[in-house]
Amino acid sequence: MTAPTIGSYETLLFEQNDDGIGILRLNRPKALNALSAQLVAEFGALLDEIAGLGLKALVVTGGPRAFAAGADITEMASFTALQAEQLARGGQRMLGKLETFPAPTIAAVNGFALGGGCELAMCCDLILAGANAVFGQPEVKLGVIPGFGGTQRLIRRVGRQRAIELMMTGRNVSSEEAVAIGLALTRTEDDVVEAAVKLAGRIARNGPVAVRLVKRAVHETDRLDLDAGLAAEATLFGLCFATEDQKEGMGAFVEKRKASFVGR
Ligand code: CO8
């Protein structure tokens, strides 16, 4: 691993490997990585800082016991309605930065990914589950609803009916079930961070501009109807043909050689 090129944060660790893949770790192990106001603020600031590094991919992970056990309940227990709304808006802004991060993002989940932790994972492009991963939106057990995007993003990941059932029961979802319902892409008995870095490496071998445009084509059309989404896809498809990567990728195919992408 190369030395980090960014400032240090109390609740987060960041490193970048030689292949240009970043690994961001939530680091409040004593509170099972509960998303305190400080952690949320630092997460947003770190994402801003690393957005310009030109990472090929970003792996987001927690510790062995918890990815993140939700928003910090001790902090918000005595909140007023206004404070809670502000907390939700602030958290949503931070998670929006993760969702639109310029490089592909992969959540590598060990242990609990509950409430805001599950919502954070869902802002990554892909979710890989370790064997001990436990997902869930247990907010109703605390007398509240998901506030960091869960009501919107869970229905998009697992379908409306399953999402409603999960949010209304607040029950836990095992790693096996997470894969079965499409919440996680795969489950591994091995080291899930290593698996995520490996997958990131496979993605990184492709044309970097094209990979980023896949992400933009998916995310920027999320709120559009099919016709508008198709129009946006056609625009981005056209944009690919203004890149050196497209000429290299297709040229290499025609010349029957391996492509060497420059990321432009
Ligand atoms: N917030 C604060 N502290 C937490 C949290 C949390 N979400 N989760 C765990 N901790 C702390 C515990 O208090 C404990 O601290 P201490 O050692 O000082 O007592 C430490 O982490 C270890 O936890 P446990 O002893 O409870 O460990 P267990 O292995 O027995 O249990 C669980 C693990 C099952 C994960 C359990 O800790 C738990 O149920 N945690 C809460 C899970 C939860 O309900 N998450 C949802 C929170 S609400 C939310 O995320 C809404 C997001 C949107 C907010 C919008 C704002 C309005």
PDB file of C-alpha atoms and ligand atoms in Angstrom:
ATOM      1  CA  MET A   1       0.000   0.000   0.000  1.00  0.00           C
ATOM      2  CA  THR A   2       1.240   3.503  -0.767  1.00  0.00           C
ATOM      3  CA  ALA A   3       1.161   6.216   1.883  1.00  0.00           C
ATOM      4  CA  PRO A   4      -2.153   8.031   2.090  1.00  0.00           C
ATOM      5  CA  THR A   5      -2.137  11.389   0.356  1.00  0.00           C
ATOM      6  CA  ILE A   6      -4.975  12.786   2.439  1.00  0.00           C
ATOM      7  CA  GLY A   7      -5.538  14.303   5.852  1.00  0.00           C
ATOM      8  CA  SER A   8      -6.159  12.077   8.857  1.00  0.00           C
ATOM      9  CA  TYR A   9      -9.604  11.521  10.339  1.00  0.00           C
ATOM     10  CA  GLU A  10     -10.526  10.295  13.798  1.00  0.00           C
ATOM     11  CA  THR A  11     -13.334   7.992  12.692  1.00  0.00           C
ATOM     12  CA  LEU A  12     -12.037   6.832   9.308  1.00  0.00           C
ATOM     13  CA  LEU A  13      -8.988   5.185   7.764  1.00  0.00           C
ATOM     14  CA  PHE A  14      -8.040   5.500   4.115  1.00  0.00           C
ATOM     15  CA  GLU A  15      -5.398   3.809   2.038  1.00  0.00           C
ATOM     16  CA  GLN A  16      -4.743   3.426  -1.650  1.00  0.00           C
ATOM     17  CA  ASN A  17      -3.092   0.378  -3.204  1.00  0.00           C
ATOM     18  CA  ASP A  18      -0.640   0.322  -6.099  1.00  0.00           C
ATOM     19  CA  ASP A  19      -3.441  -0.442  -8.563  1.00  0.00           C
ATOM     20  CA  GLY A  20      -5.229   2.822  -7.757  1.00  0.00           C
ATOM     21  CA  ILE A  21      -7.920   1.196  -5.623  1.00  0.00           C
ATOM     22  CA  GLY A  22      -8.896   3.078  -2.460  1.00  0.00           C
ATOM     23  CA  ILE A  23     -10.003   1.382   0.739  1.00  0.00           C
ATOM     24  CA  LEU A  24     -12.049   3.478   3.148  1.00  0.00           C
ATOM     25  CA  ARG A  25     -12.655   1.941   6.583  1.00  0.00           C
ATOM     26  CA  LEU A  26     -15.174   3.169   9.126  1.00  0.00           C
ATOM     27  CA  ASN A  27     -13.260   3.160  12.401  1.00  0.00           C
ATOM     28  CA  ARG A  28     -15.383   3.499  15.541  1.00  0.00           C
ATOM     29  CA  PRO A  29     -15.120  -0.145  16.631  1.00  0.00           C
ATOM     30  CA  LYS A  30     -16.255   0.445  20.217  1.00  0.00           C
ATOM     31  CA  ALA A  31     -19.618   1.738  18.973  1.00  0.00           C
ATOM     32  CA  LEU A  32     -19.822  -0.827  16.136  1.00  0.00           C
ATOM     33  CA  ASN A  33     -19.108   2.022  13.692  1.00  0.00           C
ATOM     34  CA  ALA A  34     -22.336   3.825  14.573  1.00  0.00           C
ATOM     35  CA  LEU A  35     -22.659   6.832  12.286  1.00  0.00           C
ATOM     36  CA  SER A  36     -22.073   9.721  14.681  1.00  0.00           C
ATOM     37  CA  ALA A  37     -22.339  13.326  13.512  1.00  0.00           C
ATOM     38  CA  GLN A  38     -18.545  13.443  13.509  1.00  0.00           C
ATOM     39  CA  LEU A  39     -18.259  10.307  11.386  1.00  0.00           C
ATOM     40  CA  VAL A  40     -20.849  11.580   8.910  1.00  0.00           C
ATOM     41  CA  ALA A  41     -19.051  14.933   8.609  1.00  0.00           C
ATOM     42  CA  GLU A  42     -15.656  13.269   8.232  1.00  0.00           C
ATOM     43  CA  PHE A  43     -17.007  10.821   5.662  1.00  0.00           C
ATOM     44  CA  GLY A  44     -18.277  13.691   3.504  1.00  0.00           C
ATOM     45  CA  ALA A  45     -15.011  15.601   3.857  1.00  0.00           C
ATOM     46  CA  LEU A  46     -12.916  12.540   3.017  1.00  0.00           C
ATOM     47  CA  LEU A  47     -15.002  11.780  -0.070  1.00  0.00           C
ATOM     48  CA  ASP A  48     -14.487  15.378  -1.229  1.00  0.00           C
ATOM     49  CA  GLU A  49     -10.760  14.988  -0.649  1.00  0.00           C
ATOM     50  CA  ILE A  50     -10.342  11.712  -2.527  1.00  0.00           C
ATOM     51  CA  ALA A  51     -12.773  12.492  -5.364  1.00  0.00           C
ATOM     52  CA  GLY A  52      -9.941  14.083  -7.344  1.00  0.00           C
ATOM     53  CA  LEU A  53      -7.380  11.304  -6.831  1.00  0.00           C
ATOM     54  CA  GLY A  54      -8.448   9.489  -9.989  1.00  0.00           C
ATOM     55  CA  LEU A  55      -9.080   6.236  -8.092  1.00  0.00           C
ATOM     56  CA  LYS A  56      -9.978   3.270 -10.276  1.00  0.00           C
ATOM     57  CA  ALA A  57     -12.424   2.077  -7.587  1.00  0.00           C
ATOM     58  CA  LEU A  58     -13.274   2.650  -3.940  1.00  0.00           C
ATOM     59  CA  VAL A  59     -13.907  -0.160  -1.450  1.00  0.00           C
ATOM     60  CA  VAL A  60     -15.881   0.916   1.633  1.00  0.00           C
ATOM     61  CA  THR A  61     -15.700  -1.330   4.664  1.00  0.00           C
ATOM     62  CA  GLY A  62     -15.936  -1.440   8.446  1.00  0.00           C
ATOM     63  CA  GLY A  63     -14.457  -3.811  11.001  1.00  0.00           C
ATOM     64  CA  PRO A  64     -14.795  -7.542  11.639  1.00  0.00           C
ATOM     65  CA  ARG A  65     -17.879  -7.190  13.913  1.00  0.00           C
ATOM     66  CA  ALA A  66     -19.674  -4.375  12.155  1.00  0.00           C
ATOM     67  CA  PHE A  67     -19.805  -2.550   8.864  1.00  0.00           C
ATOM     68  CA  ALA A  68     -21.934   0.042  10.690  1.00  0.00           C
ATOM     69  CA  ALA A  69     -24.684  -0.562  13.255  1.00  0.00           C
ATOM     70  CA  GLY A  70     -26.700   2.460  12.135  1.00  0.00           C
ATOM     71  CA  ALA A  71     -26.963   6.099  13.035  1.00  0.00           C
ATOM     72  CA  ASP A  72     -25.691   6.873  16.528  1.00  0.00           C
ATOM     73  CA  ILE A  73     -28.722   6.246  18.728  1.00  0.00           C
ATOM     74  CA  THR A  74     -27.192   7.837  21.821  1.00  0.00           C
ATOM     75  CA  GLU A  75     -26.648  11.093  19.927  1.00  0.00           C
ATOM     76  CA  MET A  76     -30.146  11.334  18.468  1.00  0.00           C
ATOM     77  CA  ALA A  77     -32.234   9.892  21.307  1.00  0.00           C
ATOM     78  CA  SER A  78     -33.198  13.331  22.642  1.00  0.00           C
ATOM     79  CA  PHE A  79     -33.444  15.140  19.289  1.00  0.00           C
ATOM     80  CA  THR A  80     -36.350  17.416  18.449  1.00  0.00           C
ATOM     81  CA  ALA A  81     -38.257  16.844  15.206  1.00  0.00           C
ATOM     82  CA  LEU A  82     -36.293  19.667  13.583  1.00  0.00           C
ATOM     83  CA  GLN A  83     -32.919  18.307  14.705  1.00  0.00           C
ATOM     84  CA  ALA A  84     -33.872  14.846  13.424  1.00  0.00           C
ATOM     85  CA  GLU A  85     -34.879  16.276  10.040  1.00  0.00           C
ATOM     86  CA  GLN A  86     -31.591  18.139   9.839  1.00  0.00           C
ATOM     87  CA  LEU A  87     -29.700  14.963  10.752  1.00  0.00           C
ATOM     88  CA  ALA A  88     -31.499  13.046   8.016  1.00  0.00           C
ATOM     89  CA  ARG A  89     -30.838  15.782   5.439  1.00  0.00           C
ATOM     90  CA  GLY A  90     -27.143  15.973   6.387  1.00  0.00           C
ATOM     91  CA  GLY A  91     -26.779  12.184   6.231  1.00  0.00           C
ATOM     92  CA  GLN A  92     -28.571  12.061   2.896  1.00  0.00           C
ATOM     93  CA  ARG A  93     -26.216  14.715   1.483  1.00  0.00           C
ATOM     94  CA  MET A  94     -23.187  12.711   2.582  1.00  0.00           C
ATOM     95  CA  LEU A  95     -24.596   9.484   1.172  1.00  0.00           C
ATOM     96  CA  GLY A  96     -25.428  11.292  -2.067  1.00  0.00           C
ATOM     97  CA  LYS A  97     -21.715  12.060  -2.388  1.00  0.00           C
ATOM     98  CA  LEU A  98     -20.957   8.373  -2.005  1.00  0.00           C
ATOM     99  CA  GLU A  99     -23.611   7.364  -4.510  1.00  0.00           C
ATOM    100  CA  THR A 100     -22.264   9.783  -7.120  1.00  0.00           C
ATOM    101  CA  PHE A 101     -18.571   9.212  -6.312  1.00  0.00           C
ATOM    102  CA  PRO A 102     -16.792   9.352  -9.667  1.00  0.00           C
ATOM    103  CA  ALA A 103     -15.246   5.865  -9.447  1.00  0.00           C
ATOM    104  CA  PRO A 104     -17.040   2.530  -8.946  1.00  0.00           C
ATOM    105  CA  THR A 105     -17.707   1.820  -5.273  1.00  0.00           C
ATOM    106  CA  ILE A 106     -17.945  -1.560  -3.547  1.00  0.00           C
ATOM    107  CA  ALA A 107     -19.190  -2.086   0.014  1.00  0.00           C
ATOM    108  CA  ALA A 108     -17.365  -4.992   1.689  1.00  0.00           C
ATOM    109  CA  VAL A 109     -19.632  -5.938   4.589  1.00  0.00           C
ATOM    110  CA  ASN A 110     -18.560  -7.883   7.664  1.00  0.00           C
ATOM    111  CA  GLY A 111     -20.969  -8.124  10.578  1.00  0.00           C
ATOM    112  CA  PHE A 112     -23.782  -5.648  11.151  1.00  0.00           C
ATOM    113  CA  ALA A 113     -24.967  -3.330   8.383  1.00  0.00           C
ATOM    114  CA  LEU A 114     -28.085  -2.050  10.120  1.00  0.00           C
ATOM    115  CA  GLY A 115     -30.170   1.084   9.681  1.00  0.00           C
ATOM    116  CA  GLY A 116     -27.884   3.846   8.420  1.00  0.00           C
ATOM    117  CA  GLY A 117     -25.193   1.190   7.917  1.00  0.00           C
ATOM    118  CA  CYS A 118     -27.377  -0.679   5.442  1.00  0.00           C
ATOM    119  CA  GLU A 119     -28.329   2.643   3.847  1.00  0.00           C
ATOM    120  CA  LEU A 120     -24.646   3.520   3.480  1.00  0.00           C
ATOM    121  CA  ALA A 121     -23.889   0.160   1.843  1.00  0.00           C
ATOM    122  CA  MET A 122     -26.784   0.710  -0.588  1.00  0.00           C
ATOM    123  CA  CYS A 123     -25.119   3.914  -1.814  1.00  0.00           C
ATOM    124  CA  CYS A 124     -22.253   1.805  -3.132  1.00  0.00           C
ATOM    125  CA  ASP A 125     -22.552   0.426  -6.650  1.00  0.00           C
ATOM    126  CA  LEU A 126     -22.010  -3.144  -5.457  1.00  0.00           C
ATOM    127  CA  ILE A 127     -22.335  -4.862  -2.084  1.00  0.00           C
ATOM    128  CA  LEU A 128     -20.278  -7.923  -1.192  1.00  0.00           C
ATOM    129  CA  ALA A 129     -21.261  -9.813   1.944  1.00  0.00           C
ATOM    130  CA  GLY A 130     -18.899 -11.644   4.251  1.00  0.00           C
ATOM    131  CA  ALA A 131     -20.323 -14.879   5.671  1.00  0.00           C
ATOM    132  CA  ASN A 132     -21.177 -13.152   8.981  1.00  0.00           C
ATOM    133  CA  ALA A 133     -22.844 -10.118   7.387  1.00  0.00           C
ATOM    134  CA  VAL A 134     -26.218  -9.090   8.826  1.00  0.00           C
ATOM    135  CA  PHE A 135     -28.302  -6.489   7.038  1.00  0.00           C
ATOM    136  CA  GLY A 136     -31.489  -4.797   8.140  1.00  0.00           C
ATOM    137  CA  GLN A 137     -33.543  -1.645   8.588  1.00  0.00           C
ATOM    138  CA  PRO A 138     -34.551  -2.019  12.253  1.00  0.00           C
ATOM    139  CA  GLU A 139     -35.639   1.603  12.756  1.00  0.00           C
ATOM    140  CA  VAL A 140     -39.272   0.711  13.502  1.00  0.00           C
ATOM    141  CA  LYS A 141     -38.034  -1.105  16.601  1.00  0.00           C
ATOM    142  CA  LEU A 142     -36.806   2.295  17.804  1.00  0.00           C
ATOM    143  CA  GLY A 143     -40.047   3.990  16.838  1.00  0.00           C
ATOM    144  CA  VAL A 144     -38.632   5.751  13.774  1.00  0.00           C
ATOM    145  CA  ILE A 145     -38.271   5.131  10.039  1.00  0.00           C
ATOM    146  CA  PRO A 146     -35.131   4.927   7.901  1.00  0.00           C
ATOM    147  CA  GLY A 147     -33.852   8.466   7.358  1.00  0.00           C
ATOM    148  CA  PHE A 148     -30.693   8.062   5.324  1.00  0.00           C
ATOM    149  CA  GLY A 149     -32.442   7.002   2.116  1.00  0.00           C
ATOM    150  CA  GLY A 150     -33.585   3.487   3.077  1.00  0.00           C
ATOM    151  CA  THR A 151     -37.219   3.921   2.090  1.00  0.00           C
ATOM    152  CA  GLN A 152     -36.112   4.950  -1.392  1.00  0.00           C
ATOM    153  CA  ARG A 153     -33.046   2.840  -2.090  1.00  0.00           C
ATOM    154  CA  LEU A 154     -34.157  -0.478  -0.542  1.00  0.00           C
ATOM    155  CA  ILE A 155     -37.185  -0.670  -2.850  1.00  0.00           C
ATOM    156  CA  ARG A 156     -34.866  -0.111  -5.798  1.00  0.00           C
ATOM    157  CA  ARG A 157     -32.475  -2.876  -4.661  1.00  0.00           C
ATOM    158  CA  VAL A 158     -34.867  -5.622  -3.580  1.00  0.00           C
ATOM    159  CA  GLY A 159     -38.274  -4.620  -4.931  1.00  0.00           C
ATOM    160  CA  ARG A 160     -41.136  -2.830  -3.268  1.00  0.00           C
ATOM    161  CA  GLN A 161     -42.866  -5.669  -1.464  1.00  0.00           C
ATOM    162  CA  ARG A 162     -39.729  -7.221   0.087  1.00  0.00           C
ATOM    163  CA  ALA A 163     -38.458  -3.766   1.076  1.00  0.00           C
ATOM    164  CA  ILE A 164     -41.734  -2.909   2.786  1.00  0.00           C
ATOM    165  CA  GLU A 165     -41.683  -6.230   4.649  1.00  0.00           C
ATOM    166  CA  LEU A 166     -38.100  -5.633   5.808  1.00  0.00           C
ATOM    167  CA  MET A 167     -38.794  -2.060   6.912  1.00  0.00           C
ATOM    168  CA  MET A 168     -42.042  -2.947   8.672  1.00  0.00           C
ATOM    169  CA  THR A 169     -40.677  -5.961  10.555  1.00  0.00           C
ATOM    170  CA  GLY A 170     -37.210  -4.520  11.123  1.00  0.00           C
ATOM    171  CA  ARG A 171     -35.890  -8.076  10.997  1.00  0.00           C
ATOM    172  CA  ASN A 172     -32.319  -9.093  10.240  1.00  0.00           C
ATOM    173  CA  VAL A 173     -31.271 -10.398   6.832  1.00  0.00           C
ATOM    174  CA  SER A 174     -28.478 -12.993   6.722  1.00  0.00           C
ATOM    175  CA  SER A 175     -25.727 -12.892   4.106  1.00  0.00           C
ATOM    176  CA  GLU A 176     -27.365 -15.810   2.279  1.00  0.00           C
ATOM    177  CA  GLU A 177     -30.731 -14.066   2.126  1.00  0.00           C
ATOM    178  CA  ALA A 178     -29.087 -10.766   1.155  1.00  0.00           C
ATOM    179  CA  VAL A 179     -27.733 -12.440  -1.972  1.00  0.00           C
ATOM    180  CA  ALA A 180     -31.006 -14.266  -2.661  1.00  0.00           C
ATOM    181  CA  ILE A 181     -33.020 -11.007  -2.643  1.00  0.00           C
ATOM    182  CA  GLY A 182     -30.432  -8.994  -4.571  1.00  0.00           C
ATOM    183  CA  LEU A 183     -29.346  -6.778  -1.696  1.00  0.00           C
ATOM    184  CA  ALA A 184     -25.798  -8.152  -1.919  1.00  0.00           C
ATOM    185  CA  LEU A 185     -24.150  -9.265  -5.134  1.00  0.00           C
ATOM    186  CA  THR A 186     -22.273 -12.222  -3.656  1.00  0.00           C
ATOM    187  CA  ARG A 187     -21.353 -13.807  -0.344  1.00  0.00           C
ATOM    188  CA  THR A 188     -17.927 -15.114   0.507  1.00  0.00           C
ATOM    189  CA  GLU A 189     -16.509 -17.308   3.260  1.00  0.00           C
ATOM    190  CA  ASP A 190     -13.129 -15.725   2.514  1.00  0.00           C
ATOM    191  CA  ASP A 191     -11.904 -12.217   3.349  1.00  0.00           C
ATOM    192  CA  VAL A 192     -14.596  -9.941   1.923  1.00  0.00           C
ATOM    193  CA  VAL A 193     -12.289  -6.929   1.614  1.00  0.00           C
ATOM    194  CA  GLU A 194      -9.845  -9.002  -0.449  1.00  0.00           C
ATOM    195  CA  ALA A 195     -12.768 -10.184  -2.572  1.00  0.00           C
ATOM    196  CA  ALA A 196     -13.863  -6.569  -3.088  1.00  0.00           C
ATOM    197  CA  VAL A 197     -10.350  -5.459  -4.041  1.00  0.00           C
ATOM    198  CA  LYS A 198     -10.146  -8.366  -6.492  1.00  0.00           C
ATOM    199  CA  LEU A 199     -13.474  -7.415  -8.082  1.00  0.00           C
ATOM    200  CA  ALA A 200     -12.362  -3.765  -8.181  1.00  0.00           C
ATOM    201  CA  GLY A 201      -9.212  -4.932  -9.979  1.00  0.00           C
ATOM    202  CA  ARG A 202     -11.293  -6.716 -12.627  1.00  0.00           C
ATOM    203  CA  ILE A 203     -13.344  -3.578 -13.174  1.00  0.00           C
ATOM    204  CA  ALA A 204     -10.174  -1.452 -13.274  1.00  0.00           C
ATOM    205  CA  ARG A 205      -8.800  -3.413 -16.229  1.00  0.00           C
ATOM    206  CA  ASN A 206     -11.542  -1.960 -18.442  1.00  0.00           C
ATOM    207  CA  GLY A 207     -11.681   1.469 -20.049  1.00  0.00           C
ATOM    208  CA  PRO A 208     -11.879   3.873 -17.074  1.00  0.00           C
ATOM    209  CA  VAL A 209     -13.977   6.449 -18.909  1.00  0.00           C
ATOM    210  CA  ALA A 210     -16.449   3.792 -20.031  1.00  0.00           C
ATOM    211  CA  VAL A 211     -16.715   2.391 -16.490  1.00  0.00           C
ATOM    212  CA  ARG A 212     -17.482   5.860 -15.137  1.00  0.00           C
ATOM    213  CA  LEU A 213     -20.037   6.446 -17.885  1.00  0.00           C
ATOM    214  CA  VAL A 214     -21.802   3.173 -17.030  1.00  0.00           C
ATOM    215  CA  LYS A 215     -22.183   4.561 -13.526  1.00  0.00           C
ATOM    216  CA  ARG A 216     -23.420   7.935 -14.767  1.00  0.00           C
ATOM    217  CA  ALA A 217     -25.821   6.302 -17.230  1.00  0.00           C
ATOM    218  CA  VAL A 218     -27.364   4.287 -14.400  1.00  0.00           C
ATOM    219  CA  HIS A 219     -27.457   6.938 -11.668  1.00  0.00           C
ATOM    220  CA  GLU A 220     -28.297  10.051 -13.649  1.00  0.00           C
ATOM    221  CA  THR A 221     -31.287   8.333 -15.241  1.00  0.00           C
ATOM    222  CA  ASP A 222     -32.634   6.889 -11.996  1.00  0.00           C
ATOM    223  CA  ARG A 223     -35.190   9.634 -11.583  1.00  0.00           C
ATOM    224  CA  LEU A 224     -36.243   9.701 -15.254  1.00  0.00           C
ATOM    225  CA  ASP A 225     -38.843   7.754 -17.203  1.00  0.00           C
ATOM    226  CA  LEU A 226     -37.689   5.131 -19.729  1.00  0.00           C
ATOM    227  CA  ASP A 227     -37.698   7.442 -22.761  1.00  0.00           C
ATOM    228  CA  ALA A 228     -35.684  10.145 -21.011  1.00  0.00           C
ATOM    229  CA  GLY A 229     -33.333   7.473 -19.616  1.00  0.00           C
ATOM    230  CA  LEU A 230     -32.753   6.022 -23.080  1.00  0.00           C
ATOM    231  CA  ALA A 231     -32.056   9.511 -24.469  1.00  0.00           C
ATOM    232  CA  ALA A 232     -29.486  10.111 -21.719  1.00  0.00           C
ATOM    233  CA  GLU A 233     -27.893   6.730 -22.400  1.00  0.00           C
ATOM    234  CA  ALA A 234     -27.578   7.575 -26.105  1.00  0.00           C
ATOM    235  CA  THR A 235     -25.862  10.879 -25.224  1.00  0.00           C
ATOM    236  CA  LEU A 236     -23.351   9.132 -22.968  1.00  0.00           C
ATOM    237  CA  PHE A 237     -22.836   6.384 -25.558  1.00  0.00           C
ATOM    238  CA  GLY A 238     -21.964   9.123 -28.051  1.00  0.00           C
ATOM    239  CA  LEU A 239     -19.600  10.690 -25.526  1.00  0.00           C
ATOM    240  CA  CYS A 240     -17.622   7.421 -25.386  1.00  0.00           C
ATOM    241  CA  PHE A 241     -16.713   7.934 -29.042  1.00  0.00           C
ATOM    242  CA  ALA A 242     -14.992  11.205 -28.169  1.00  0.00           C
ATOM    243  CA  THR A 243     -12.482   9.323 -25.985  1.00  0.00           C
ATOM    244  CA  GLU A 244      -9.090   7.788 -26.720  1.00  0.00           C
ATOM    245  CA  ASP A 245     -10.234   4.745 -24.724  1.00  0.00           C
ATOM    246  CA  GLN A 246     -12.943   3.941 -27.276  1.00  0.00           C
ATOM    247  CA  LYS A 247     -10.456   4.160 -30.153  1.00  0.00           C
ATOM    248  CA  GLU A 248      -7.980   1.992 -28.222  1.00  0.00           C
ATOM    249  CA  GLY A 249     -10.596  -0.530 -27.058  1.00  0.00           C
ATOM    250  CA  MET A 250     -12.151  -1.070 -30.472  1.00  0.00           C
ATOM    251  CA  GLY A 251      -8.798  -0.753 -32.278  1.00  0.00           C
ATOM    252  CA  ALA A 252      -7.330  -3.451 -30.040  1.00  0.00           C
ATOM    253  CA  PHE A 253     -10.295  -5.726 -30.775  1.00  0.00           C
ATOM    254  CA  VAL A 254      -9.919  -5.265 -34.533  1.00  0.00           C
ATOM    255  CA  GLU A 255      -6.135  -5.796 -34.307  1.00  0.00           C
ATOM    256  CA  LYS A 256      -6.639  -8.846 -32.036  1.00  0.00           C
ATOM    257  CA  ARG A 257      -4.503  -7.492 -29.193  1.00  0.00           C
ATOM    258  CA  LYS A 258      -5.065  -6.522 -25.543  1.00  0.00           C
ATOM    259  CA  ALA A 259      -6.295  -2.964 -25.021  1.00  0.00           C
ATOM    260  CA  SER A 260      -4.148  -0.519 -23.084  1.00  0.00           C
ATOM    261  CA  PHE A 261      -6.424   2.223 -21.753  1.00  0.00           C
ATOM    262  CA  VAL A 262      -5.243   5.722 -20.836  1.00  0.00           C
ATOM    263  CA  GLY A 263      -8.426   6.909 -19.093  1.00  0.00           C
ATOM    264  CA  ARG A 264      -9.196   9.741 -21.504  1.00  0.00           C
TER     265      ARG A 264
HETATM  266  N1  CO8 B   1     -25.705   3.813  18.021  1.00  0.00           N
HETATM  267  C1  CO8 B   1     -24.930   4.021  19.099  1.00  0.00           C
HETATM  268  N2  CO8 B   1     -24.229   3.042  19.716  1.00  0.00           N
HETATM  269  C2  CO8 B   1     -24.341   1.792  19.221  1.00  0.00           C
HETATM  270  C3  CO8 B   1     -25.147   1.508  18.108  1.00  0.00           C
HETATM  271  C4  CO8 B   1     -25.850   2.585  17.498  1.00  0.00           C
HETATM  272  N3  CO8 B   1     -26.608   2.421  16.399  1.00  0.00           N
HETATM  273  N4  CO8 B   1     -25.065   0.184  17.849  1.00  0.00           N
HETATM  274  C5  CO8 B   1     -24.236  -0.336  18.769  1.00  0.00           C
HETATM  275  N5  CO8 B   1     -23.791   0.632  19.602  1.00  0.00           N
HETATM  276  C6  CO8 B   1     -22.878   0.488  20.732  1.00  0.00           C
HETATM  277  C7  CO8 B   1     -23.579  -0.117  21.933  1.00  0.00           C
HETATM  278  O1  CO8 B   1     -24.292   0.854  22.639  1.00  0.00           O
HETATM  279  C8  CO8 B   1     -22.415  -0.680  22.695  1.00  0.00           C
HETATM  280  O2  CO8 B   1     -21.765   0.361  23.372  1.00  0.00           O
HETATM  281  P1  CO8 B   1     -21.252   0.135  24.918  1.00  0.00           P
HETATM  282  O3  CO8 B   1     -20.231  -0.971  24.808  1.00  0.00           O
HETATM  283  O4  CO8 B   1     -20.666   1.451  25.273  1.00  0.00           O
HETATM  284  O5  CO8 B   1     -22.461  -0.277  25.698  1.00  0.00           O
HETATM  285  C9  CO8 B   1     -21.467  -1.145  21.595  1.00  0.00           C
HETATM  286  O6  CO8 B   1     -21.856  -0.442  20.415  1.00  0.00           O
HETATM  287  C10 CO8 B   1     -21.587  -2.615  21.305  1.00  0.00           C
HETATM  288  O7  CO8 B   1     -22.940  -2.928  21.049  1.00  0.00           O
HETATM  289  P2  CO8 B   1     -23.750  -4.093  21.814  1.00  0.00           P
HETATM  290  O8  CO8 B   1     -23.181  -4.303  23.175  1.00  0.00           O
HETATM  291  O9  CO8 B   1     -25.197  -3.791  21.701  1.00  0.00           O
HETATM  292  O10 CO8 B   1     -23.342  -5.333  20.906  1.00  0.00           O
HETATM  293  P3  CO8 B   1     -24.212  -6.646  20.630  1.00  0.00           P
HETATM  294  O11 CO8 B   1     -23.304  -7.561  19.871  1.00  0.00           O
HETATM  295  O12 CO8 B   1     -24.834  -7.144  21.879  1.00  0.00           O
HETATM  296  O13 CO8 B   1     -25.395  -6.154  19.665  1.00  0.00           O
HETATM  297  C11 CO8 B   1     -26.350  -5.014  17.783  1.00  0.00           C
HETATM  298  C12 CO8 B   1     -25.105  -5.690  18.383  1.00  0.00           C
HETATM  299  C13 CO8 B   1     -27.436  -6.063  17.542  1.00  0.00           C
HETATM  300  C14 CO8 B   1     -25.914  -4.412  16.447  1.00  0.00           C
HETATM  301  C15 CO8 B   1     -26.870  -3.932  18.750  1.00  0.00           C
HETATM  302  O14 CO8 B   1     -25.778  -3.099  19.123  1.00  0.00           O
HETATM  303  C16 CO8 B   1     -27.920  -3.061  18.171  1.00  0.00           C
HETATM  304  O15 CO8 B   1     -29.074  -3.460  18.080  1.00  0.00           O
HETATM  305  N6  CO8 B   1     -27.558  -1.824  17.731  1.00  0.00           N
HETATM  306  C17 CO8 B   1     -28.510  -0.884  17.197  1.00  0.00           C
HETATM  307  C18 CO8 B   1     -28.894  -1.263  15.779  1.00  0.00           C
HETATM  308  C19 CO8 B   1     -29.931  -0.292  15.252  1.00  0.00           C
HETATM  309  O16 CO8 B   1     -31.039  -0.219  15.720  1.00  0.00           O
HETATM  310  N7  CO8 B   1     -29.547   0.478  14.210  1.00  0.00           N
HETATM  311  C20 CO8 B   1     -30.428   1.445  13.611  1.00  0.00           C
HETATM  312  C21 CO8 B   1     -30.209   2.782  14.224  1.00  0.00           C
HETATM  313  S1  CO8 B   1     -31.357   3.999  13.629  1.00  0.00           S
HETATM  314  C22 CO8 B   1     -30.757   4.437  12.123  1.00  0.00           C
HETATM  315  O17 CO8 B   1     -29.735   4.006  11.680  1.00  0.00           O
HETATM  316  C23 CO8 B   1     -31.574   5.428  11.349  1.00  0.00           C
HETATM  317  C24 CO8 B   1     -30.755   6.069  10.258  1.00  0.00           C
HETATM  318  C25 CO8 B   1     -31.367   7.300   9.771  1.00  0.00           C
HETATM  319  C26 CO8 B   1     -31.313   8.370  10.798  1.00  0.00           C
HETATM  320  C27 CO8 B   1     -32.114   9.500  10.403  1.00  0.00           C
HETATM  321  C28 CO8 B   1     -32.227  10.463  11.562  1.00  0.00           C
HETATM  322  C29 CO8 B   1     -33.575  10.813  12.012  1.00  0.00           C
END
